[in-house]
Amino acid sequence: MTAQQTGAAAGPEISADRIPRLVASPFPPIADYGFLSDCETTALVAPNGAVEWLCLPRMDSPSVFGAVLDRDAGTFRVSPDGVDVPAARRYVPGTMVLETTWCTRTGWLQVLDVLLMGPWHHEGERSGSHMRAPTDYDADHVLLRVARCLSGQVQLRMECAPMFDYGRTPAQWSYPDGGYRTARAVGGPEDGPALLLTTDTNVGFEGAHATSRTLIKEGEWRYFALSWSEHAPPATVDEALDRLTWTEHHWRHWLDRGDFPDHRWLPYLQRSALTLKGLTFAPTGAIAAAATTSLPETPGGERNWDYRYSWIRDSALALWALYALGFDWEANDFFYFVAEAAEAAAGHLQIMYGVDGRSRLDEEVLAHLDGYEGAYPVRIGNGAYDQAQHDVWGAAVGAIYQYVRSRDRLDDRLWRIVVTQVEAALENWRGPDRGPWEVRGEPQHFTTSKIACWLAADRGARLAALRGDAKREDRWARAAAEIRDDVLANAVDSRGVLCQHYATTALDASLLLMPIVGFLSPEDPRCRATVLAIADELTTDDLVLRYLVEDTDDGLSGEEGTFTICSFALVSALAVIGEVDRATALCEKLLASASSLHLYAEEIDPHSGRHLGNFPQAFTHLGLIQAVMNIVRAEKKAARR
């Protein structure tokens, strides 16, 4: 019955996705997944012990476990028999090793999950994939799962059911030797690498599933190793534990290289750093925007995109964050990836590239997959790769500026890239584009895009001064002033607030970058007015929306959650304009919204706290690092007064 029929007063309409479910979803909440990486591929582990996302042989390859997008698209579970909910989960401190502890009626069980790292493998031959300088370590191409009975005894269950090629092809299992402790899975002839399952339990086959069940008693260990290359998996549980220990030491040694402040928010900084390293594709230095595709921005909606690629716009912020924390090697590797893309593009730089550097990212809908909680379509590839977006030139020149600042030297190769990118920005800045959010509506004169072109000219002029090229320094500085004047003449409303584009008075969270990059001084009233307008009018329960969908032609339907990178950008912007108390309060709220493992998806529903979108998202963790470091600096400055 309606309110009218019952005589009740009509209340506010409640969105369907905020009505509590009477039947639990078969999908875990996005924030409840654990994240694993060996810096070539990544995996997501559900709380029930199931690996529900793994793409092979690299992070943007077709999945072999894809249950996060369809419950029939492949899974690999290790857990106590008959128990779905663990007692506790955490990362082994300082590592990418996930520890899950289970309580059963008969005993306690601990499971450690890791993508193994090992010493550099290619001593006698070339790698074939590495474009960056080899290091002392390398991915082992092994997913290791180790179980230990802490007390009593536990029935340990393993079920491995790969579905190759994004769930299209079930596994065909066989025994490669005479026993039951090694099993081999293949799909079709073009369905990626064969999988080898090695364990110290007896494995049987039930159709496309490999299964085992064994009783494990107090103090005993069992292991399951899934491998997909010529690198040998552990042959015994003792070897498995040794290689697990090596990997733990590797991650801790890597983290030890960082320069972290002694601050109450240290654990968030360290986990963000580890997550960014985990999203780095070591052979090229590229940083993927996220580990997943098509996790929905709107529950059950169509805003589902493939984020397993490297966005050029992330480059300046990524370099800033990595340099700020002392990870110069990773920053330099990513910089070289961006520089190579810019050099090859000759002024026609794309907004994103594959982690291997490829330029074509054709979008495809996987109609056979239902999507996370029915969010359809499921997409692979990203059709926005060839959009005209004017922020790429500012991102490229900004990245070079970040790189050169720590060296005070600009070599001929980088200078040629700077010249090409600045000239491309100056040639195109007067035209419309699709803006920083890759909207699929009509092109507009987006304000942030103009500011990005200003950034290319401004930073280019500074680099020209370093180079001693007075003519270009003068011409580019004058162009930067012209762009700023154009923005201030066309994008400022009657309140003195910068708007989304020249034909609207709508707000856009991307303009929070304005005080951070120095387009306007923090003391400029237009700068303060814009930051505070976004904080007051483009937020829900203090969390920031990218824009209001009803005011923006983005070519899509439905709502979206608050973008967490925008909320962290607001923290930074508030700190820069001197609103440190407000910035600190918002940062504390955002950190409290992290997953139990200190991870973030792309968005947060401000009403429920539910994480939405692809996971974990690099841009969010980059924003966290920038926000926290800005507050740390503000607190130190205040303490010196």
XYZ file of C-alpha atoms in Angstrom, residues 13-273:
261
model
C 12.064 8.451 -0.782
C 14.729 5.944 0.259
C 17.138 4.674 -2.374
C 16.770 0.946 -2.945
C 20.451 0.276 -2.402
C 20.171 1.709 1.144
C 17.333 -0.566 2.227
C 18.764 -3.378 4.418
C 18.770 -6.709 2.630
C 16.614 -9.470 4.083
C 18.737 -12.030 2.246
C 22.504 -11.738 2.470
C 24.362 -11.109 -0.760
C 26.487 -14.023 -1.999
C 29.201 -11.446 -2.720
C 31.414 -10.187 0.111
C 31.503 -6.415 0.605
C 34.166 -4.935 -1.652
C 36.118 -3.601 1.333
C 36.341 -7.083 2.860
C 38.692 -8.434 0.219
C 42.369 -8.880 0.997
C 44.862 -7.730 -1.642
C 47.916 -9.732 -2.729
C 50.611 -8.835 -5.253
C 53.961 -9.951 -6.609
C 54.309 -6.763 -8.706
C 53.322 -8.623 -11.866
C 49.875 -9.886 -10.986
C 47.422 -9.322 -8.172
C 44.793 -11.344 -6.296
C 41.785 -10.635 -4.095
C 40.967 -12.972 -1.209
C 37.462 -13.059 0.274
C 36.944 -13.424 4.043
C 35.765 -17.042 3.593
C 39.214 -18.019 2.308
C 38.385 -17.931 -1.408
C 40.638 -16.290 -3.970
C 38.011 -14.592 -6.131
C 40.200 -12.549 -8.475
C 43.447 -13.536 -10.168
C 44.507 -12.600 -13.693
C 47.405 -14.383 -15.382
C 50.132 -13.936 -16.333
C 49.832 -10.238 -15.445
C 47.332 -8.002 -13.683
C 45.483 -6.942 -16.857
C 45.333 -10.437 -18.391
C 42.148 -12.549 -18.505
C 41.111 -13.898 -15.124
C 41.423 -17.525 -14.036
C 39.532 -16.793 -10.801
C 36.766 -14.255 -11.357
C 34.076 -14.952 -8.752
C 34.154 -11.296 -7.711
C 32.292 -10.604 -10.973
C 30.213 -13.782 -11.224
C 29.900 -16.564 -8.672
C 30.537 -19.147 -11.418
C 33.664 -17.492 -12.842
C 36.263 -19.372 -10.806
C 37.479 -19.596 -7.215
C 40.218 -21.170 -5.080
C 39.296 -21.711 -1.454
C 41.302 -22.935 1.539
C 39.433 -22.914 4.868
C 38.114 -25.101 7.702
C 35.340 -27.381 6.536
C 31.921 -25.970 7.364
C 33.092 -22.527 8.553
C 32.655 -19.379 6.470
C 33.450 -16.529 8.849
C 36.989 -16.121 10.216
C 37.801 -14.971 13.717
C 40.352 -12.396 12.545
C 42.223 -11.151 9.482
C 45.274 -8.953 9.159
C 48.435 -8.470 7.159
C 51.578 -9.842 8.732
C 53.056 -6.480 9.806
C 55.101 -4.745 7.129
C 54.261 -7.269 4.416
C 51.817 -8.272 1.690
C 51.178 -11.598 3.463
C 47.533 -12.012 4.465
C 46.852 -13.883 7.708
C 43.403 -15.335 8.405
C 42.593 -17.041 11.701
C 39.648 -19.415 12.112
C 37.890 -20.779 15.172
C 36.063 -24.098 14.803
C 34.361 -26.386 17.304
C 37.430 -28.598 17.419
C 40.367 -26.236 17.048
C 41.977 -23.070 15.724
C 43.442 -22.684 12.236
C 45.654 -20.051 10.674
C 46.007 -19.576 6.888
C 48.729 -17.434 5.310
C 48.218 -16.279 1.708
C 50.928 -14.720 -0.438
C 52.112 -14.231 -3.998
C 55.710 -15.320 -3.608
C 58.725 -13.159 -4.358
C 62.176 -14.627 -4.879
C 65.686 -13.770 -6.047
C 66.177 -12.522 -9.615
C 65.543 -15.492 -11.888
C 67.151 -14.519 -15.191
C 70.855 -14.921 -14.540
C 71.630 -16.756 -17.775
C 69.120 -15.209 -20.156
C 67.104 -12.063 -20.782
C 63.757 -11.637 -19.048
C 61.765 -10.870 -22.186
C 59.407 -8.500 -20.340
C 61.509 -6.201 -18.143
C 62.060 -2.702 -19.513
C 63.423 -1.327 -16.236
C 66.739 -2.235 -14.674
C 66.589 -5.657 -12.981
C 66.708 -5.720 -9.197
C 67.798 -8.394 -6.735
C 64.268 -9.802 -6.553
C 61.595 -11.032 -8.912
C 58.091 -12.497 -8.944
C 58.068 -16.267 -8.402
C 54.730 -16.719 -10.239
C 53.396 -18.788 -7.337
C 50.284 -18.245 -5.228
C 51.131 -19.928 -1.924
C 48.565 -20.818 0.746
C 49.912 -22.262 3.988
C 47.714 -23.611 6.810
C 48.743 -24.232 10.431
C 46.690 -25.769 13.213
C 47.174 -23.583 16.277
C 45.330 -25.850 18.723
C 43.096 -28.919 18.713
C 42.418 -30.339 15.272
C 40.639 -29.032 12.181
C 39.251 -30.543 9.009
C 41.021 -28.538 6.303
C 39.259 -28.175 2.982
C 40.678 -27.056 -0.374
C 38.671 -26.429 -3.529
C 40.331 -25.069 -6.670
C 38.028 -24.338 -9.612
C 39.693 -22.153 -12.250
C 37.614 -20.717 -15.066
C 39.899 -19.464 -17.790
C 39.359 -16.420 -20.018
C 37.088 -14.449 -17.685
C 34.951 -17.442 -16.780
C 34.423 -18.743 -20.314
C 36.400 -21.983 -20.116
C 36.338 -24.498 -17.222
C 39.517 -26.246 -16.183
C 40.533 -29.652 -17.419
C 42.451 -31.394 -14.650
C 45.029 -34.173 -14.857
C 47.794 -35.755 -12.783
C 51.218 -35.016 -14.287
C 52.944 -37.733 -12.238
C 52.068 -40.955 -10.468
C 50.714 -39.531 -7.225
C 47.853 -37.412 -5.945
C 49.845 -34.406 -4.757
C 50.382 -32.592 -8.029
C 47.582 -31.584 -10.386
C 47.603 -29.701 -13.675
C 44.798 -27.527 -15.025
C 44.429 -26.231 -18.576
C 41.692 -24.438 -20.470
C 41.515 -24.062 -24.215
C 44.571 -23.643 -26.458
C 44.462 -19.826 -26.116
C 43.268 -19.552 -22.521
C 46.472 -18.501 -20.848
C 49.104 -20.481 -18.967
C 48.614 -23.949 -17.557
C 48.231 -24.071 -13.785
C 50.169 -26.467 -11.590
C 48.746 -27.208 -8.123
C 51.340 -28.636 -5.734
C 50.443 -29.678 -2.190
C 51.168 -32.122 0.631
C 47.534 -33.292 0.661
C 45.809 -35.763 -1.639
C 43.951 -34.069 -4.482
C 40.969 -35.471 -6.333
C 38.895 -34.155 -9.231
C 35.179 -33.491 -9.368
C 34.607 -32.268 -12.910
C 36.314 -28.893 -13.229
C 37.085 -28.789 -9.484
C 40.201 -30.044 -7.734
C 39.480 -30.810 -4.103
C 41.142 -32.158 -0.996
C 40.160 -32.665 2.626
C 42.578 -33.538 5.390
C 42.682 -33.529 9.177
C 45.320 -31.167 10.489
C 46.369 -31.425 14.147
C 47.974 -28.975 16.566
C 51.406 -27.859 15.387
C 51.021 -29.339 11.892
C 51.330 -27.437 8.617
C 49.873 -27.989 5.148
C 50.524 -26.069 1.954
C 48.963 -25.434 -1.453
C 51.022 -23.794 -4.201
C 49.499 -22.727 -7.510
C 52.109 -21.852 -10.148
C 51.961 -20.762 -13.805
C 55.472 -20.455 -15.213
C 58.787 -22.257 -15.465
C 59.665 -21.138 -11.922
C 59.372 -24.200 -9.698
C 56.829 -24.156 -6.861
C 57.739 -25.370 -3.361
C 58.134 -29.146 -3.302
C 57.668 -29.579 0.469
C 56.002 -27.714 3.303
C 59.441 -26.812 4.709
C 60.416 -25.241 1.383
C 57.075 -23.447 1.280
C 57.717 -21.945 4.720
C 61.249 -20.911 3.744
C 59.977 -19.113 0.653
C 57.184 -17.517 2.644
C 59.782 -16.190 5.092
C 61.919 -14.888 2.213
C 58.912 -13.003 0.859
C 58.065 -11.552 4.277
C 61.656 -10.321 4.620
C 61.535 -8.866 1.109
C 58.481 -6.720 1.886
C 59.879 -5.545 5.206
C 63.216 -4.657 3.642
C 61.384 -2.745 0.934
C 59.331 -0.830 3.505
C 62.477 -0.080 5.507
C 63.723 2.027 2.589
C 60.878 4.477 3.129
C 61.087 7.754 4.991
C 57.956 7.796 7.136
C 57.066 10.379 9.778
C 56.814 9.202 13.369
C 53.106 9.949 13.483
C 49.907 8.391 14.779
C 48.812 7.744 11.173
C 51.951 5.776 10.293
C 50.088 2.449 9.721
C 47.912 4.074 7.033
C 50.937 5.524 5.263
C 52.774 2.206 5.325
C 49.803 0.212 4.034
C 49.212 2.786 1.298
C 52.863 2.555 0.277
